[in-house]
CSV table of C-alpha atoms in Angstrom, one decimal:
chain,number,residue,atom,x,y,z
S,1,MET,CA,62.2,77.7,34.5
S,2,THR,CA,60.8,75.1,32.2
S,3,ARG,CA,62.1,71.7,31.7
S,4,LYS,CA,62.0,69.9,28.5
S,5,TYR,CA,61.1,66.3,28.8
S,6,ARG,CA,61.8,64.0,26.0
S,7,PHE,CA,59.7,60.9,26.1
S,8,ALA,CA,61.1,58.0,24.2
S,9,PRO,CA,58.5,56.0,22.3
S,10,VAL,CA,57.5,52.9,24.1
S,11,ARG,CA,58.6,49.9,22.3
S,12,THR,CA,57.0,46.6,22.8
S,13,PRO,CA,59.4,43.8,22.6
S,14,ARG,CA,59.0,41.8,19.4
S,15,ARG,CA,58.3,38.2,19.8
S,16,PRO,CA,60.6,36.0,17.8
S,17,ARG,CA,58.9,34.2,15.0
S,18,THR,CA,58.7,30.5,15.8
S,19,PRO,CA,58.5,27.8,13.1
S,20,ALA,CA,54.9,27.2,14.2
S,21,ALA,CA,54.0,30.9,13.8
S,22,THR,CA,55.6,31.0,10.4
S,23,SER,CA,53.8,27.9,9.2
S,24,LEU,CA,50.5,29.5,10.3
S,25,VAL,CA,51.0,32.0,7.5
S,26,ALA,CA,53.1,29.9,5.1
S,27,LEU,CA,50.5,27.1,4.6
S,28,PRO,CA,47.5,29.4,3.9
S,29,LEU,CA,49.8,31.5,1.7
S,30,ALA,CA,50.8,28.4,-0.3
S,31,ALA,CA,47.1,27.4,-0.6
S,32,ALA,CA,46.3,30.8,-1.8
S,33,VAL,CA,49.1,30.8,-4.4
S,34,LEU,CA,48.1,27.4,-5.7
S,35,THR,CA,44.4,28.3,-5.8
S,36,ALA,CA,45.3,31.6,-7.6
S,37,THR,CA,47.5,29.7,-10.1
S,38,LEU,CA,44.8,27.3,-11.0
S,39,ALA,CA,42.3,30.2,-11.1
S,40,LEU,CA,44.5,32.0,-13.7
S,41,TYR,CA,45.1,28.8,-15.6
S,42,MET,CA,41.4,27.9,-15.8
S,43,THR,CA,40.5,31.4,-16.7
S,44,LEU,CA,43.0,31.4,-19.6
S,45,VAL,CA,41.7,28.0,-20.8
S,46,ALA,CA,38.1,29.1,-20.8
S,47,PHE,CA,39.0,32.4,-22.4
S,48,GLY,CA,41.0,30.7,-25.1
S,49,ASN,CA,38.2,28.2,-25.9
S,50,ILE,CA,35.7,31.0,-26.1
S,51,THR,CA,37.8,33.3,-28.2
S,52,ASP,CA,39.3,30.6,-30.4
S,53,PHE,CA,36.3,28.3,-30.5
S,54,GLY,CA,37.4,26.3,-33.6
S,55,THR,CA,40.8,25.0,-32.5
S,56,ASN,CA,39.7,22.8,-29.6
S,57,ARG,CA,36.4,22.1,-31.2
S,58,GLU,CA,38.3,20.1,-33.7
S,59,PHE,CA,40.1,18.3,-30.9
S,60,VAL,CA,36.8,17.3,-29.2
S,61,ARG,CA,35.3,16.3,-32.6
S,62,HIS,CA,38.2,14.0,-33.4
S,63,VAL,CA,38.2,12.4,-29.9
S,64,LEU,CA,34.4,11.8,-29.9
S,65,ALA,CA,34.4,10.5,-33.5
S,66,MET,CA,37.4,8.2,-32.7
S,67,ASP,CA,38.6,8.7,-36.3
S,68,THR,CA,42.3,8.7,-35.4
S,69,THR,CA,42.2,5.6,-33.2
S,70,PHE,CA,43.0,2.0,-34.2
S,71,LYS,CA,39.3,1.7,-35.4
S,72,ASP,CA,38.8,-1.6,-33.6
S,73,PRO,CA,35.2,-2.7,-34.5
S,74,ASP,CA,34.7,-3.7,-30.9
S,75,LEU,CA,35.2,-0.1,-29.8
S,76,MET,CA,33.9,2.0,-32.7
S,77,TRP,CA,30.3,1.6,-31.6
S,78,ARG,CA,31.2,4.2,-28.9
S,79,ALA,CA,32.0,6.9,-31.5
S,80,ILE,CA,29.9,10.0,-31.6
S,81,GLU,CA,29.9,11.3,-35.2
S,82,SER,CA,27.1,13.9,-35.0
S,83,PRO,CA,28.6,17.4,-35.2
S,84,VAL,CA,25.7,18.8,-33.2
S,85,VAL,CA,26.3,16.4,-30.3
S,86,GLN,CA,30.1,17.0,-30.5
S,87,ASP,CA,29.5,20.8,-30.3
S,88,ILE,CA,27.1,20.4,-27.4
S,89,ALA,CA,29.8,18.4,-25.5
S,90,TYR,CA,32.4,21.1,-26.3
S,91,VAL,CA,30.1,23.9,-25.1
S,92,LEU,CA,29.4,22.0,-21.9
S,93,ILE,CA,33.2,21.6,-21.4
S,94,ILE,CA,33.7,25.4,-21.8
S,95,LEU,CA,30.8,26.1,-19.4
S,96,TRP,CA,32.4,23.8,-16.8
S,97,GLU,CA,35.8,25.4,-17.3
S,98,THR,CA,34.3,28.9,-16.9
S,99,ALA,CA,32.4,27.9,-13.7
S,100,ALA,CA,35.6,26.3,-12.3
S,101,ALA,CA,37.5,29.5,-13.0
S,102,LEU,CA,34.9,31.7,-11.3
S,103,VAL,CA,34.8,29.5,-8.2
S,104,LEU,CA,38.6,29.5,-8.0
S,105,ILE,CA,38.8,33.3,-8.5
S,106,ALA,CA,36.3,33.7,-5.6
S,107,ALA,CA,38.4,31.2,-3.5
S,108,THR,CA,41.5,33.3,-4.2
S,109,ALA,CA,39.8,36.4,-3.0
S,110,LEU,CA,38.7,34.6,0.2
S,111,TRP,CA,42.2,33.4,0.8
S,112,ALA,CA,43.5,36.9,0.3
S,113,GLY,CA,41.0,38.2,2.8
S,114,GLY,CA,41.9,35.6,5.3
S,115,LEU,CA,45.6,36.3,4.9
S,116,ARG,CA,44.9,40.1,5.5
S,117,ARG,CA,42.9,39.2,8.7
S,118,ARG,CA,45.4,36.5,9.6
S,119,GLY,CA,42.6,34.1,10.1
S,120,GLY,CA,39.3,32.9,9.0
S,121,PHE,CA,40.3,30.5,6.2
S,122,ALA,CA,37.3,28.1,6.4
S,123,ARG,CA,35.3,29.8,3.6
S,124,ALA,CA,38.4,30.0,1.4
S,125,ARG,CA,39.1,26.3,2.0
S,126,ARG,CA,35.5,25.4,1.1
S,127,ALA,CA,35.5,27.5,-2.1
S,128,ALA,CA,38.9,26.3,-3.1
S,129,THR,CA,37.9,22.7,-2.5
S,130,ALA,CA,34.8,23.1,-4.7
S,131,GLY,CA,36.8,24.7,-7.5
S,132,LEU,CA,39.6,22.2,-7.3
S,133,LEU,CA,37.2,19.3,-7.4
S,134,MET,CA,35.7,20.8,-10.5
S,135,VAL,CA,39.1,20.8,-12.1
S,136,LEU,CA,39.8,17.2,-11.0
S,137,LEU,CA,36.4,16.1,-12.4
S,138,LEU,CA,37.1,17.8,-15.7
S,139,PHE,CA,40.5,16.4,-16.3
S,140,GLY,CA,40.2,13.2,-14.4
S,141,ALA,CA,36.7,11.9,-15.2
S,142,GLY,CA,36.3,13.9,-18.4
S,143,PHE,CA,39.6,13.8,-20.2
S,144,ILE,CA,41.4,10.8,-18.7
S,145,ALA,CA,38.5,8.4,-18.0
S,146,VAL,CA,35.9,9.3,-20.7
S,147,GLY,CA,38.1,10.7,-23.4
S,148,GLY,CA,41.2,8.5,-22.8
S,149,GLU,CA,39.5,5.2,-22.1
S,150,TRP,CA,35.9,5.3,-23.4
S,151,PHE,CA,36.7,7.1,-26.6
S,152,ALA,CA,40.2,5.5,-26.8
S,153,MET,CA,42.1,8.8,-27.0
S,154,TRP,CA,45.2,7.0,-25.9
S,155,GLN,CA,45.3,5.3,-29.3
S,156,SER,CA,45.5,8.6,-31.2
S,157,LYS,CA,48.9,10.1,-32.1
S,158,SER,CA,47.5,13.4,-33.3
S,159,TRP,CA,44.5,14.0,-31.0
S,160,ASN,CA,45.8,12.8,-27.6
S,161,GLY,CA,45.4,15.1,-24.6
S,162,LEU,CA,46.1,12.6,-21.9
S,163,GLU,CA,49.5,14.1,-20.9
S,164,ALA,CA,48.1,17.6,-20.5
S,165,ALA,CA,45.1,16.2,-18.6
S,166,ALA,CA,47.3,14.2,-16.3
S,167,ARG,CA,49.4,17.3,-15.6
S,168,ASN,CA,46.4,19.4,-14.8
S,169,PHE,CA,44.9,16.6,-12.7
S,170,LEU,CA,48.1,16.3,-10.7
S,171,LEU,CA,48.4,20.1,-10.1
S,172,ALA,CA,44.8,20.3,-8.9
S,173,GLY,CA,45.3,17.3,-6.7
S,174,VAL,CA,48.5,18.8,-5.1
S,175,ALA,CA,46.6,22.1,-4.5
S,176,LEU,CA,43.7,20.2,-2.9
S,177,VAL,CA,46.1,18.4,-0.5
S,178,VAL,CA,47.8,21.7,0.4
S,179,VAL,CA,44.4,23.4,1.0
S,180,HIS,CA,43.6,20.7,3.5
S,181,LEU,CA,46.8,20.5,5.4
S,182,PRO,CA,46.2,21.1,9.1
S,183,GLY,CA,48.0,24.5,9.1
S,184,THR,CA,45.4,26.0,6.9
S,185,ARG,CA,42.7,25.2,9.6
S,186,GLU,CA,44.4,26.4,12.7
S,187,ARG,CA,43.6,30.1,12.3
S,188,THR,CA,39.9,30.2,11.6
S,189,ALA,CA,37.5,32.8,12.9
S,190,PRO,CA,35.1,31.7,15.7
S,191,ASP,CA,32.0,32.1,13.5
S,192,GLU,CA,33.3,29.7,10.9
């Protein structure tokens, strides 16, 4: 006589998710999403400037030439009217945008890898920090300080990019803060 034994699968009890455990995933996920959003944005900006070179070249030329400002003689000595120098400045901006986009794309991949492993975010945080600082420098130092103040872009009604620069600066700043919140550091791998 044979007996049939039915073995029930062994179930391990699930641990209830605590708010601390949820935040260990939520903060790195938020940092990854913000990094990815800025990576996409910078990629589209660089792509647009490369494929439609002329549109924003005119913007850079007008800002550097200061031809739509109040034309105060005390400021006009700052104007750069050479098209060659203006184009060099524009190409340098595009190269910086492209480099920032590539760094942020790499950081996004590192965040994704850390999320899959549920830890090891230090490299992602470092890469995201580098890319976000590049964005902050471009829009803060480049557009707000140099373009807005040195070349008096704030005076122009038609070639004024300060509002967009401030928006981009703010978004990158918020992302940088989230990347450095303590919850994104708690689950790093021992080798990092």
